[in-house]
mmCIF file with all atom_site columns, C-alpha atoms in Angstrom:
data_model
loop_
_atom_site.group_PDB
_atom_site.id
_atom_site.type_symbol
_atom_site.label_atom_id
_atom_site.label_alt_id
_atom_site.label_comp_id
_atom_site.label_asym_id
_atom_site.label_entity_id
_atom_site.label_seq_id
_atom_site.pdbx_PDB_ins_code
_atom_site.Cartn_x
_atom_site.Cartn_y
_atom_site.Cartn_z
_atom_site.occupancy
_atom_site.B_iso_or_equiv
_atom_site.pdbx_formal_charge
_atom_site.auth_seq_id
_atom_site.auth_comp_id
_atom_site.auth_asym_id
_atom_site.auth_atom_id
_atom_site.pdbx_PDB_model_num
ATOM 1   C CA . UNK A 1 1   ? 96.490  253.779 -17.718 1.00 0.00 ? 28  UNK A CA 1
ATOM 2   C CA . UNK A 1 2   ? 95.152  251.236 -20.166 1.00 0.00 ? 29  UNK A CA 1
ATOM 3   C CA . UNK A 1 3   ? 95.981  247.519 -19.906 1.00 0.00 ? 30  UNK A CA 1
ATOM 4   C CA . UNK A 1 4   ? 99.115  247.706 -22.052 1.00 0.00 ? 31  UNK A CA 1
ATOM 5   C CA . UNK A 1 5   ? 100.519 250.722 -20.220 1.00 0.00 ? 32  UNK A CA 1
ATOM 6   C CA . UNK A 1 6   ? 99.825  249.174 -16.836 1.00 0.00 ? 33  UNK A CA 1
ATOM 7   C CA . UNK A 1 7   ? 101.344 245.849 -17.936 1.00 0.00 ? 34  UNK A CA 1
ATOM 8   C CA . UNK A 1 8   ? 104.511 247.574 -19.153 1.00 0.00 ? 35  UNK A CA 1
ATOM 9   C CA . UNK A 1 9   ? 104.761 249.486 -15.863 1.00 0.00 ? 36  UNK A CA 1
ATOM 10  C CA . UNK A 1 10  ? 104.337 246.279 -13.862 1.00 0.00 ? 37  UNK A CA 1
ATOM 11  C CA . UNK A 1 11  ? 106.818 244.358 -16.031 1.00 0.00 ? 38  UNK A CA 1
ATOM 12  C CA . UNK A 1 12  ? 109.370 247.160 -15.780 1.00 0.00 ? 39  UNK A CA 1
ATOM 13  C CA . UNK A 1 13  ? 109.150 247.158 -11.988 1.00 0.00 ? 40  UNK A CA 1
ATOM 14  C CA . UNK A 1 14  ? 109.405 243.378 -11.863 1.00 0.00 ? 41  UNK A CA 1
ATOM 15  C CA . UNK A 1 15  ? 112.458 243.529 -14.116 1.00 0.00 ? 42  UNK A CA 1
ATOM 16  C CA . UNK A 1 16  ? 114.132 246.046 -11.812 1.00 0.00 ? 43  UNK A CA 1
ATOM 17  C CA . UNK A 1 17  ? 113.367 243.904 -8.781  1.00 0.00 ? 44  UNK A CA 1
ATOM 18  C CA . UNK A 1 18  ? 114.676 240.706 -10.393 1.00 0.00 ? 45  UNK A CA 1
ATOM 19  C CA . UNK A 1 19  ? 117.463 242.263 -12.462 1.00 0.00 ? 46  UNK A CA 1
ATOM 20  C CA . UNK A 1 20  ? 120.194 240.318 -10.654 1.00 0.00 ? 47  UNK A CA 1
ATOM 21  C CA . UNK A 1 21  ? 118.340 237.075 -11.423 1.00 0.00 ? 48  UNK A CA 1
ATOM 22  C CA . UNK A 1 22  ? 118.229 237.989 -15.113 1.00 0.00 ? 49  UNK A CA 1
ATOM 23  C CA . UNK A 1 23  ? 121.963 238.696 -15.129 1.00 0.00 ? 50  UNK A CA 1
ATOM 24  C CA . UNK A 1 24  ? 122.638 235.384 -13.383 1.00 0.00 ? 51  UNK A CA 1
ATOM 25  C CA . UNK A 1 25  ? 120.416 233.516 -15.864 1.00 0.00 ? 52  UNK A CA 1
ATOM 26  C CA . UNK A 1 26  ? 122.205 235.179 -18.783 1.00 0.00 ? 53  UNK A CA 1
ATOM 27  C CA . UNK A 1 27  ? 125.657 234.212 -17.472 1.00 0.00 ? 54  UNK A CA 1
ATOM 28  C CA . UNK A 1 28  ? 124.575 230.615 -16.814 1.00 0.00 ? 55  UNK A CA 1
ATOM 29  C CA . UNK A 1 29  ? 123.037 230.447 -20.291 1.00 0.00 ? 56  UNK A CA 1
ATOM 30  C CA . UNK A 1 30  ? 126.324 231.569 -21.849 1.00 0.00 ? 57  UNK A CA 1
ATOM 31  C CA . UNK A 1 31  ? 128.203 228.887 -19.920 1.00 0.00 ? 58  UNK A CA 1
ATOM 32  C CA . UNK A 1 32  ? 125.748 226.177 -20.945 1.00 0.00 ? 59  UNK A CA 1
ATOM 33  C CA . UNK A 1 33  ? 125.836 227.348 -24.547 1.00 0.00 ? 60  UNK A CA 1
ATOM 34  C CA . UNK A 1 34  ? 129.628 227.173 -24.618 1.00 0.00 ? 61  UNK A CA 1
ATOM 35  C CA . UNK A 1 35  ? 129.565 223.724 -23.054 1.00 0.00 ? 62  UNK A CA 1
ATOM 36  C CA . UNK A 1 36  ? 127.033 222.409 -25.569 1.00 0.00 ? 63  UNK A CA 1
ATOM 37  C CA . UNK A 1 37  ? 129.331 223.665 -28.341 1.00 0.00 ? 64  UNK A CA 1
ATOM 38  C CA . UNK A 1 38  ? 131.956 221.161 -27.137 1.00 0.00 ? 65  UNK A CA 1
ATOM 39  C CA . UNK A 1 39  ? 129.466 218.320 -27.587 1.00 0.00 ? 66  UNK A CA 1
ATOM 40  C CA . UNK A 1 40  ? 129.184 218.997 -31.318 1.00 0.00 ? 67  UNK A CA 1
ATOM 41  C CA . UNK A 1 41  ? 132.313 217.106 -32.288 1.00 0.00 ? 68  UNK A CA 1
ATOM 42  C CA . UNK A 1 42  ? 132.963 214.637 -35.087 1.00 0.00 ? 69  UNK A CA 1
ATOM 43  C CA . UNK A 1 43  ? 131.453 211.965 -32.841 1.00 0.00 ? 70  UNK A CA 1
ATOM 44  C CA . UNK A 1 44  ? 128.439 214.009 -31.767 1.00 0.00 ? 71  UNK A CA 1
ATOM 45  C CA . UNK A 1 45  ? 127.084 213.038 -28.352 1.00 0.00 ? 72  UNK A CA 1
ATOM 46  C CA . UNK A 1 46  ? 123.461 213.535 -29.319 1.00 0.00 ? 73  UNK A CA 1
ATOM 47  C CA . UNK A 1 47  ? 122.000 212.059 -26.139 1.00 0.00 ? 74  UNK A CA 1
ATOM 48  C CA . UNK A 1 48  ? 123.688 214.703 -23.973 1.00 0.00 ? 75  UNK A CA 1
ATOM 49  C CA . UNK A 1 49  ? 122.728 217.422 -26.441 1.00 0.00 ? 76  UNK A CA 1
ATOM 50  C CA . UNK A 1 50  ? 119.118 216.218 -26.419 1.00 0.00 ? 77  UNK A CA 1
ATOM 51  C CA . UNK A 1 51  ? 119.005 216.527 -22.615 1.00 0.00 ? 78  UNK A CA 1
ATOM 52  C CA . UNK A 1 52  ? 120.327 220.088 -22.685 1.00 0.00 ? 79  UNK A CA 1
ATOM 53  C CA . UNK A 1 53  ? 117.899 221.246 -25.371 1.00 0.00 ? 80  UNK A CA 1
ATOM 54  C CA . UNK A 1 54  ? 114.848 219.443 -24.021 1.00 0.00 ? 81  UNK A CA 1
ATOM 55  C CA . UNK A 1 55  ? 115.418 220.272 -20.348 1.00 0.00 ? 82  UNK A CA 1
ATOM 56  C CA . UNK A 1 56  ? 117.003 223.735 -20.440 1.00 0.00 ? 83  UNK A CA 1
ATOM 57  C CA . UNK A 1 57  ? 115.083 225.510 -23.183 1.00 0.00 ? 84  UNK A CA 1
ATOM 58  C CA . UNK A 1 58  ? 111.698 225.304 -21.400 1.00 0.00 ? 85  UNK A CA 1
ATOM 59  C CA . UNK A 1 59  ? 113.249 227.128 -18.439 1.00 0.00 ? 86  UNK A CA 1
ATOM 60  C CA . UNK A 1 60  ? 114.636 230.016 -20.495 1.00 0.00 ? 87  UNK A CA 1
ATOM 61  C CA . UNK A 1 61  ? 111.477 232.048 -20.154 1.00 0.00 ? 88  UNK A CA 1
ATOM 62  C CA . UNK A 1 62  ? 110.806 231.345 -16.485 1.00 0.00 ? 89  UNK A CA 1
ATOM 63  C CA . UNK A 1 63  ? 114.107 230.997 -14.653 1.00 0.00 ? 90  UNK A CA 1
ATOM 64  C CA . UNK A 1 64  ? 114.618 234.738 -14.273 1.00 0.00 ? 91  UNK A CA 1
ATOM 65  C CA . UNK A 1 65  ? 113.120 234.782 -10.803 1.00 0.00 ? 92  UNK A CA 1
ATOM 66  C CA . UNK A 1 66  ? 115.094 234.561 -7.586  1.00 0.00 ? 93  UNK A CA 1
ATOM 67  C CA . UNK A 1 67  ? 112.493 232.217 -6.050  1.00 0.00 ? 94  UNK A CA 1
ATOM 68  C CA . UNK A 1 68  ? 113.841 229.408 -8.250  1.00 0.00 ? 95  UNK A CA 1
ATOM 69  C CA . UNK A 1 69  ? 117.307 229.705 -6.725  1.00 0.00 ? 96  UNK A CA 1
ATOM 70  C CA . UNK A 1 70  ? 116.111 227.435 -3.925  1.00 0.00 ? 97  UNK A CA 1
ATOM 71  C CA . UNK A 1 71  ? 113.434 224.796 -3.508  1.00 0.00 ? 98  UNK A CA 1
ATOM 72  C CA . UNK A 1 72  ? 111.847 226.839 -0.724  1.00 0.00 ? 99  UNK A CA 1
ATOM 73  C CA . UNK A 1 73  ? 109.115 228.052 -3.069  1.00 0.00 ? 100 UNK A CA 1
ATOM 74  C CA . UNK A 1 74  ? 107.399 224.694 -2.549  1.00 0.00 ? 101 UNK A CA 1
ATOM 75  C CA . UNK A 1 75  ? 106.498 225.767 0.986   1.00 0.00 ? 102 UNK A CA 1
ATOM 76  C CA . UNK A 1 76  ? 106.623 229.574 0.821   1.00 0.00 ? 103 UNK A CA 1
ATOM 77  C CA . UNK A 1 77  ? 104.295 229.740 -2.216  1.00 0.00 ? 104 UNK A CA 1
ATOM 78  C CA . UNK A 1 78  ? 105.723 233.075 -3.480  1.00 0.00 ? 105 UNK A CA 1
ATOM 79  C CA . UNK A 1 79  ? 103.626 233.322 -6.638  1.00 0.00 ? 106 UNK A CA 1
ATOM 80  C CA . UNK A 1 80  ? 100.345 232.975 -4.765  1.00 0.00 ? 107 UNK A CA 1
ATOM 81  C CA . UNK A 1 81  ? 101.464 235.666 -2.313  1.00 0.00 ? 108 UNK A CA 1
ATOM 82  C CA . UNK A 1 82  ? 102.562 237.895 -5.173  1.00 0.00 ? 109 UNK A CA 1
ATOM 83  C CA . UNK A 1 83  ? 99.242  237.368 -6.943  1.00 0.00 ? 110 UNK A CA 1
ATOM 84  C CA . UNK A 1 84  ? 97.410  238.196 -3.722  1.00 0.00 ? 111 UNK A CA 1
ATOM 85  C CA . UNK A 1 85  ? 99.346  241.487 -3.567  1.00 0.00 ? 112 UNK A CA 1
ATOM 86  C CA . UNK A 1 86  ? 98.761  242.307 -7.240  1.00 0.00 ? 113 UNK A CA 1
ATOM 87  C CA . UNK A 1 87  ? 95.038  241.728 -6.897  1.00 0.00 ? 114 UNK A CA 1
ATOM 88  C CA . UNK A 1 88  ? 94.971  244.259 -4.078  1.00 0.00 ? 115 UNK A CA 1
ATOM 89  C CA . UNK A 1 89  ? 96.205  246.922 -6.515  1.00 0.00 ? 116 UNK A CA 1
ATOM 90  C CA . UNK A 1 90  ? 93.894  248.924 -8.799  1.00 0.00 ? 117 UNK A CA 1
ATOM 91  C CA . UNK A 1 91  ? 94.875  246.845 -11.860 1.00 0.00 ? 118 UNK A CA 1
ATOM 92  C CA . UNK A 1 92  ? 93.038  244.150 -13.770 1.00 0.00 ? 119 UNK A CA 1
ATOM 93  C CA . UNK A 1 93  ? 93.934  240.475 -13.837 1.00 0.00 ? 120 UNK A CA 1
ATOM 94  C CA . UNK A 1 94  ? 94.546  240.863 -17.576 1.00 0.00 ? 121 UNK A CA 1
ATOM 95  C CA . UNK A 1 95  ? 97.257  243.396 -16.739 1.00 0.00 ? 122 UNK A CA 1
ATOM 96  C CA . UNK A 1 96  ? 98.900  240.999 -14.293 1.00 0.00 ? 123 UNK A CA 1
ATOM 97  C CA . UNK A 1 97  ? 99.041  238.177 -16.825 1.00 0.00 ? 124 UNK A CA 1
ATOM 98  C CA . UNK A 1 98  ? 100.129 240.415 -19.700 1.00 0.00 ? 125 UNK A CA 1
ATOM 99  C CA . UNK A 1 99  ? 103.020 241.820 -17.658 1.00 0.00 ? 126 UNK A CA 1
ATOM 100 C CA . UNK A 1 100 ? 104.305 238.318 -16.955 1.00 0.00 ? 127 UNK A CA 1
ATOM 101 C CA . UNK A 1 101 ? 104.080 237.314 -20.610 1.00 0.00 ? 128 UNK A CA 1
ATOM 102 C CA . UNK A 1 102 ? 105.894 240.505 -21.638 1.00 0.00 ? 129 UNK A CA 1
ATOM 103 C CA . UNK A 1 103 ? 108.790 239.369 -19.460 1.00 0.00 ? 130 UNK A CA 1
ATOM 104 C CA . UNK A 1 104 ? 108.563 235.939 -21.066 1.00 0.00 ? 131 UNK A CA 1
ATOM 105 C CA . UNK A 1 105 ? 108.830 237.576 -24.485 1.00 0.00 ? 132 UNK A CA 1
ATOM 106 C CA . UNK A 1 106 ? 111.850 239.584 -23.319 1.00 0.00 ? 133 UNK A CA 1
ATOM 107 C CA . UNK A 1 107 ? 113.577 236.431 -22.117 1.00 0.00 ? 134 UNK A CA 1
ATOM 108 C CA . UNK A 1 108 ? 112.947 234.691 -25.409 1.00 0.00 ? 135 UNK A CA 1
ATOM 109 C CA . UNK A 1 109 ? 114.283 237.618 -27.414 1.00 0.00 ? 136 UNK A CA 1
ATOM 110 C CA . UNK A 1 110 ? 117.553 237.782 -25.440 1.00 0.00 ? 137 UNK A CA 1
ATOM 111 C CA . UNK A 1 111 ? 118.382 234.638 -23.479 1.00 0.00 ? 138 UNK A CA 1
ATOM 112 C CA . UNK A 1 112 ? 117.048 231.852 -25.714 1.00 0.00 ? 139 UNK A CA 1
ATOM 113 C CA . UNK A 1 113 ? 118.895 233.027 -28.874 1.00 0.00 ? 140 UNK A CA 1
ATOM 114 C CA . UNK A 1 114 ? 122.148 233.174 -26.867 1.00 0.00 ? 141 UNK A CA 1
ATOM 115 C CA . UNK A 1 115 ? 121.842 229.515 -25.904 1.00 0.00 ? 142 UNK A CA 1
ATOM 116 C CA . UNK A 1 116 ? 121.023 228.501 -29.480 1.00 0.00 ? 143 UNK A CA 1
ATOM 117 C CA . UNK A 1 117 ? 123.654 230.679 -31.172 1.00 0.00 ? 144 UNK A CA 1
ATOM 118 C CA . UNK A 1 118 ? 126.725 229.885 -29.085 1.00 0.00 ? 145 UNK A CA 1
ATOM 119 C CA . UNK A 1 119 ? 127.008 226.199 -30.098 1.00 0.00 ? 146 UNK A CA 1
ATOM 120 C CA . UNK A 1 120 ? 126.677 227.186 -33.757 1.00 0.00 ? 147 UNK A CA 1
ATOM 121 C CA . UNK A 1 121 ? 129.323 229.891 -33.449 1.00 0.00 ? 148 UNK A CA 1
ATOM 122 C CA . UNK A 1 122 ? 131.662 227.768 -31.355 1.00 0.00 ? 149 UNK A CA 1
ATOM 123 C CA . UNK A 1 123 ? 131.474 224.472 -33.223 1.00 0.00 ? 150 UNK A CA 1
ATOM 124 C CA . UNK A 1 124 ? 132.731 223.996 -36.759 1.00 0.00 ? 151 UNK A CA 1
ATOM 125 C CA . UNK A 1 125 ? 131.161 220.529 -36.818 1.00 0.00 ? 152 UNK A CA 1
ATOM 126 C CA . UNK A 1 126 ? 127.753 222.063 -36.103 1.00 0.00 ? 153 UNK A CA 1
ATOM 127 C CA . UNK A 1 127 ? 128.207 224.706 -38.805 1.00 0.00 ? 154 UNK A CA 1
ATOM 128 C CA . UNK A 1 128 ? 128.979 221.925 -41.279 1.00 0.00 ? 155 UNK A CA 1
ATOM 129 C CA . UNK A 1 129 ? 125.576 220.390 -40.554 1.00 0.00 ? 156 UNK A CA 1
ATOM 130 C CA . UNK A 1 130 ? 123.555 223.549 -41.170 1.00 0.00 ? 157 UNK A CA 1
ATOM 131 C CA . UNK A 1 131 ? 124.006 226.523 -43.442 1.00 0.00 ? 158 UNK A CA 1
ATOM 132 C CA . UNK A 1 132 ? 123.110 229.900 -41.885 1.00 0.00 ? 159 UNK A CA 1
ATOM 133 C CA . UNK A 1 133 ? 119.611 229.911 -43.387 1.00 0.00 ? 160 UNK A CA 1
ATOM 134 C CA . UNK A 1 134 ? 118.998 226.358 -42.240 1.00 0.00 ? 161 UNK A CA 1
ATOM 135 C CA . UNK A 1 135 ? 120.247 227.252 -38.769 1.00 0.00 ? 162 UNK A CA 1
ATOM 136 C CA . UNK A 1 136 ? 117.622 230.008 -38.553 1.00 0.00 ? 163 UNK A CA 1
ATOM 137 C CA . UNK A 1 137 ? 115.010 227.336 -39.266 1.00 0.00 ? 164 UNK A CA 1
ATOM 138 C CA . UNK A 1 138 ? 116.588 225.153 -36.574 1.00 0.00 ? 165 UNK A CA 1
ATOM 139 C CA . UNK A 1 139 ? 116.250 228.084 -34.163 1.00 0.00 ? 166 UNK A CA 1
ATOM 140 C CA . UNK A 1 140 ? 112.582 228.477 -35.120 1.00 0.00 ? 167 UNK A CA 1
ATOM 141 C CA . UNK A 1 141 ? 111.879 224.888 -34.069 1.00 0.00 ? 168 UNK A CA 1
ATOM 142 C CA . UNK A 1 142 ? 113.454 225.202 -30.641 1.00 0.00 ? 169 UNK A CA 1
ATOM 143 C CA . UNK A 1 143 ? 112.165 228.724 -30.098 1.00 0.00 ? 170 UNK A CA 1
ATOM 144 C CA . UNK A 1 144 ? 108.631 227.418 -30.639 1.00 0.00 ? 171 UNK A CA 1
ATOM 145 C CA . UNK A 1 145 ? 109.232 224.524 -28.246 1.00 0.00 ? 172 UNK A CA 1
ATOM 146 C CA . UNK A 1 146 ? 110.663 226.803 -25.574 1.00 0.00 ? 173 UNK A CA 1
ATOM 147 C CA . UNK A 1 147 ? 107.869 229.344 -25.942 1.00 0.00 ? 174 UNK A CA 1
ATOM 148 C CA . UNK A 1 148 ? 105.144 226.720 -25.571 1.00 0.00 ? 175 UNK A CA 1
ATOM 149 C CA . UNK A 1 149 ? 106.713 225.075 -22.506 1.00 0.00 ? 176 UNK A CA 1
ATOM 150 C CA . UNK A 1 150 ? 107.561 228.376 -20.800 1.00 0.00 ? 177 UNK A CA 1
ATOM 151 C CA . UNK A 1 151 ? 104.005 229.606 -21.300 1.00 0.00 ? 178 UNK A CA 1
ATOM 152 C CA . UNK A 1 152 ? 102.689 226.414 -19.718 1.00 0.00 ? 179 UNK A CA 1
ATOM 153 C CA . UNK A 1 153 ? 104.981 227.007 -16.760 1.00 0.00 ? 180 UNK A CA 1
ATOM 154 C CA . UNK A 1 154 ? 103.654 230.551 -16.353 1.00 0.00 ? 181 UNK A CA 1
ATOM 155 C CA . UNK A 1 155 ? 100.149 229.113 -16.249 1.00 0.00 ? 182 UNK A CA 1
ATOM 156 C CA . UNK A 1 156 ? 101.219 226.784 -13.439 1.00 0.00 ? 183 UNK A CA 1
ATOM 157 C CA . UNK A 1 157 ? 102.909 229.640 -11.565 1.00 0.00 ? 184 UNK A CA 1
ATOM 158 C CA . UNK A 1 158 ? 99.772  231.745 -11.366 1.00 0.00 ? 185 UNK A CA 1
ATOM 159 C CA . UNK A 1 159 ? 97.173  228.967 -11.298 1.00 0.00 ? 186 UNK A CA 1
ATOM 160 C CA . UNK A 1 160 ? 98.463  226.606 -8.619  1.00 0.00 ? 187 UNK A CA 1
ATOM 161 C CA . UNK A 1 161 ? 100.070 226.590 -5.185  1.00 0.00 ? 188 UNK A CA 1
ATOM 162 C CA . UNK A 1 162 ? 103.833 226.364 -4.699  1.00 0.00 ? 189 UNK A CA 1
ATOM 163 C CA . UNK A 1 163 ? 103.558 222.694 -3.784  1.00 0.00 ? 190 UNK A CA 1
ATOM 164 C CA . UNK A 1 164 ? 101.599 221.824 -6.928  1.00 0.00 ? 191 UNK A CA 1
ATOM 165 C CA . UNK A 1 165 ? 103.983 223.905 -9.057  1.00 0.00 ? 192 UNK A CA 1
ATOM 166 C CA . UNK A 1 166 ? 106.998 222.103 -7.598  1.00 0.00 ? 193 UNK A CA 1
ATOM 167 C CA . UNK A 1 167 ? 105.682 218.579 -8.106  1.00 0.00 ? 194 UNK A CA 1
ATOM 168 C CA . UNK A 1 168 ? 104.055 219.245 -11.465 1.00 0.00 ? 195 UNK A CA 1
ATOM 169 C CA . UNK A 1 169 ? 107.258 220.804 -12.793 1.00 0.00 ? 196 UNK A CA 1
ATOM 170 C CA . UNK A 1 170 ? 109.210 217.826 -11.516 1.00 0.00 ? 197 UNK A CA 1
ATOM 171 C CA . UNK A 1 171 ? 106.847 215.349 -13.140 1.00 0.00 ? 198 UNK A CA 1
ATOM 172 C CA . UNK A 1 172 ? 107.008 217.192 -16.469 1.00 0.00 ? 199 UNK A CA 1
ATOM 173 C CA . UNK A 1 173 ? 110.816 217.186 -16.314 1.00 0.00 ? 200 UNK A CA 1
ATOM 174 C CA . UNK A 1 174 ? 110.843 213.461 -15.534 1.00 0.00 ? 201 UNK A CA 1
ATOM 175 C CA . UNK A 1 175 ? 108.443 212.814 -18.417 1.00 0.00 ? 202 UNK A CA 1
ATOM 176 C CA . UNK A 1 176 ? 110.641 214.747 -20.871 1.00 0.00 ? 203 UNK A CA 1
ATOM 177 C CA . UNK A 1 177 ? 113.752 212.930 -19.617 1.00 0.00 ? 204 UNK A CA 1
ATOM 178 C CA . UNK A 1 178 ? 112.033 209.550 -19.800 1.00 0.00 ? 205 UNK A CA 1
ATOM 179 C CA . UNK A 1 179 ? 110.718 210.143 -23.314 1.00 0.00 ? 206 UNK A CA 1
ATOM 180 C CA . UNK A 1 180 ? 114.142 211.292 -24.523 1.00 0.00 ? 207 UNK A CA 1
ATOM 181 C CA . UNK A 1 181 ? 115.676 208.098 -23.140 1.00 0.00 ? 208 UNK A CA 1
ATOM 182 C CA . UNK A 1 182 ? 113.010 205.919 -24.759 1.00 0.00 ? 209 UNK A CA 1
ATOM 183 C CA . UNK A 1 183 ? 113.384 207.651 -28.113 1.00 0.00 ? 210 UNK A CA 1
ATOM 184 C CA . UNK A 1 184 ? 117.163 207.411 -27.855 1.00 0.00 ? 211 UNK A CA 1
ATOM 185 C CA . UNK A 1 185 ? 116.868 203.666 -27.159 1.00 0.00 ? 212 UNK A CA 1
ATOM 186 C CA . UNK A 1 186 ? 115.414 203.352 -30.666 1.00 0.00 ? 213 UNK A CA 1
ATOM 187 C CA . UNK A 1 187 ? 118.423 205.224 -32.080 1.00 0.00 ? 214 UNK A CA 1
ATOM 188 C CA . UNK A 1 188 ? 116.557 208.495 -32.586 1.00 0.00 ? 215 UNK A CA 1
ATOM 189 C CA . UNK A 1 189 ? 117.933 211.852 -31.465 1.00 0.00 ? 216 UNK A CA 1
ATOM 190 C CA . UNK A 1 190 ? 115.528 214.769 -31.031 1.00 0.00 ? 217 UNK A CA 1
ATOM 191 C CA . UNK A 1 191 ? 118.175 217.346 -31.933 1.00 0.00 ? 218 UNK A CA 1
ATOM 192 C CA . UNK A 1 192 ? 119.365 215.317 -34.941 1.00 0.00 ? 219 UNK A CA 1
ATOM 193 C CA . UNK A 1 193 ? 115.738 215.050 -36.080 1.00 0.00 ? 220 UNK A CA 1
ATOM 194 C CA . UNK A 1 194 ? 115.245 218.826 -35.831 1.00 0.00 ? 221 UNK A CA 1
ATOM 195 C CA . UNK A 1 195 ? 118.477 219.333 -37.769 1.00 0.00 ? 222 UNK A CA 1
ATOM 196 C CA . UNK A 1 196 ? 117.009 217.140 -40.502 1.00 0.00 ? 223 UNK A CA 1
ATOM 197 C CA . UNK A 1 197 ? 113.781 219.152 -40.467 1.00 0.00 ? 224 UNK A CA 1
ATOM 198 C CA . UNK A 1 198 ? 115.764 222.372 -40.872 1.00 0.00 ? 225 UNK A CA 1
ATOM 199 C CA . UNK A 1 199 ? 117.700 220.863 -43.770 1.00 0.00 ? 226 UNK A CA 1
ATOM 200 C CA . UNK A 1 200 ? 114.481 219.801 -45.498 1.00 0.00 ? 227 UNK A CA 1
ATOM 201 C CA . UNK A 1 201 ? 113.021 223.298 -45.765 1.00 0.00 ? 228 UNK A CA 1
ATOM 202 C CA . UNK A 1 202 ? 110.950 225.918 -43.948 1.00 0.00 ? 229 UNK A CA 1
ATOM 203 C CA . UNK A 1 203 ? 107.536 224.258 -43.787 1.00 0.00 ? 230 UNK A CA 1
ATOM 204 C CA . UNK A 1 204 ? 107.910 222.255 -40.572 1.00 0.00 ? 231 UNK A CA 1
ATOM 205 C CA . UNK A 1 205 ? 110.140 224.734 -38.691 1.00 0.00 ? 232 UNK A CA 1
ATOM 206 C CA . UNK A 1 206 ? 107.773 227.630 -39.414 1.00 0.00 ? 233 UNK A CA 1
ATOM 207 C CA . UNK A 1 207 ? 104.812 225.443 -38.497 1.00 0.00 ? 234 UNK A CA 1
ATOM 208 C CA . UNK A 1 208 ? 106.400 224.488 -35.160 1.00 0.00 ? 235 UNK A CA 1
ATOM 209 C CA . UNK A 1 209 ? 107.200 228.137 -34.438 1.00 0.00 ? 236 UNK A CA 1
ATOM 210 C CA . UNK A 1 210 ? 103.586 229.066 -35.199 1.00 0.00 ? 237 UNK A CA 1
ATOM 211 C CA . UNK A 1 211 ? 102.420 226.307 -32.847 1.00 0.00 ? 238 UNK A CA 1
ATOM 212 C CA . UNK A 1 212 ? 104.664 227.788 -30.165 1.00 0.00 ? 239 UNK A CA 1
ATOM 213 C CA . UNK A 1 213 ? 103.068 231.209 -30.559 1.00 0.00 ? 240 UNK A CA 1
ATOM 214 C CA . UNK A 1 214 ? 99.593  229.659 -30.623 1.00 0.00 ? 241 UNK A CA 1
ATOM 215 C CA . UNK A 1 215 ? 100.412 227.719 -27.476 1.00 0.00 ? 242 UNK A CA 1
ATOM 216 C CA . UNK A 1 216 ? 101.617 230.877 -25.744 1.00 0.00 ? 243 UNK A CA 1
ATOM 217 C CA . UNK A 1 217 ? 98.365  232.658 -26.594 1.00 0.00 ? 244 UNK A CA 1
ATOM 218 C CA . UNK A 1 218 ? 96.367  229.662 -25.368 1.00 0.00 ? 245 UNK A CA 1
ATOM 219 C CA . UNK A 1 219 ? 98.182  229.484 -22.018 1.00 0.00 ? 246 UNK A CA 1
ATOM 220 C CA . UNK A 1 220 ? 97.940  233.257 -21.618 1.00 0.00 ? 247 UNK A CA 1
ATOM 221 C CA . UNK A 1 221 ? 94.172  233.075 -22.084 1.00 0.00 ? 248 UNK A CA 1
ATOM 222 C CA . UNK A 1 222 ? 93.934  230.062 -19.752 1.00 0.00 ? 249 UNK A CA 1
ATOM 223 C CA . UNK A 1 223 ? 95.932  231.924 -17.102 1.00 0.00 ? 250 UNK A CA 1
ATOM 224 C CA . UNK A 1 224 ? 93.657  234.960 -17.332 1.00 0.00 ? 251 UNK A CA 1
ATOM 225 C CA . UNK A 1 225 ? 90.561  232.817 -16.887 1.00 0.00 ? 252 UNK A CA 1
ATOM 226 C CA . UNK A 1 226 ? 92.071  230.839 -14.037 1.00 0.00 ? 253 UNK A CA 1
ATOM 227 C CA . UNK A 1 227 ? 93.243  233.716 -11.842 1.00 0.00 ? 254 UNK A CA 1
ATOM 228 C CA . UNK A 1 228 ? 89.961  235.577 -12.279 1.00 0.00 ? 255 UNK A CA 1
ATOM 229 C CA . UNK A 1 229 ? 88.136  232.779 -10.480 1.00 0.00 ? 256 UNK A CA 1
ATOM 230 C CA . UNK A 1 230 ? 90.933  231.511 -8.238  1.00 0.00 ? 257 UNK A CA 1
ATOM 231 C CA . UNK A 1 231 ? 90.191  231.810 -4.526  1.00 0.00 ? 258 UNK A CA 1
ATOM 232 C CA . UNK A 1 232 ? 93.600  232.616 -3.045  1.00 0.00 ? 259 UNK A CA 1
ATOM 233 C CA . UNK A 1 233 ? 92.365  232.085 0.513   1.00 0.00 ? 260 UNK A CA 1
ATOM 234 C CA . UNK A 1 234 ? 91.849  228.390 -0.215  1.00 0.00 ? 261 UNK A CA 1
ATOM 235 C CA . UNK A 1 235 ? 95.402  227.768 -1.511  1.00 0.00 ? 262 UNK A CA 1
#
């Protein structure tokens, strides 16, 4: 098999093994999407909406793994052990990374649009802010953001130990939360700002989406380089 065939085979097997986690993530995403729809009222609670978009969207491409259902991965280091097993198989490191990013793409094609669409469908106040074409541009912005952050997380999964992954992910989440609070203190809402960008035309939304794809390619390449030289016995 060539790299693409092997990556599809590996991704398909991983999907079968973690299928229940994908179903769980989909159901939780629907619930969060419906809840966010209630926040788009006449008096929009933009701070709460900002938190949901900024904190949840980066996890859309990575949460479909049962290891994240508990904090035990900090000590058990499941991704290092999985990588150790994969490298014992007659497949290349490029295949391993490509399979993981194929699953990321699948998540972004199914789960992320659900989270973004449900508030728009369920809230008349939100639909009054954006016409359908403008909403597609709004989706482009957040899709690009989610893709970039999820790709970074995949890099951390395969490039670091469980302990480093746990603390680095926590620090990134705290940074995002802190920045959103600082920005909000100046009366600026991230979601309201992206709504304005979508209303202004396609240039910035398409540019942000392109940056998301470029970021995903960068982190994919960085992951490939990292795991080729990573000594798993030292982690």
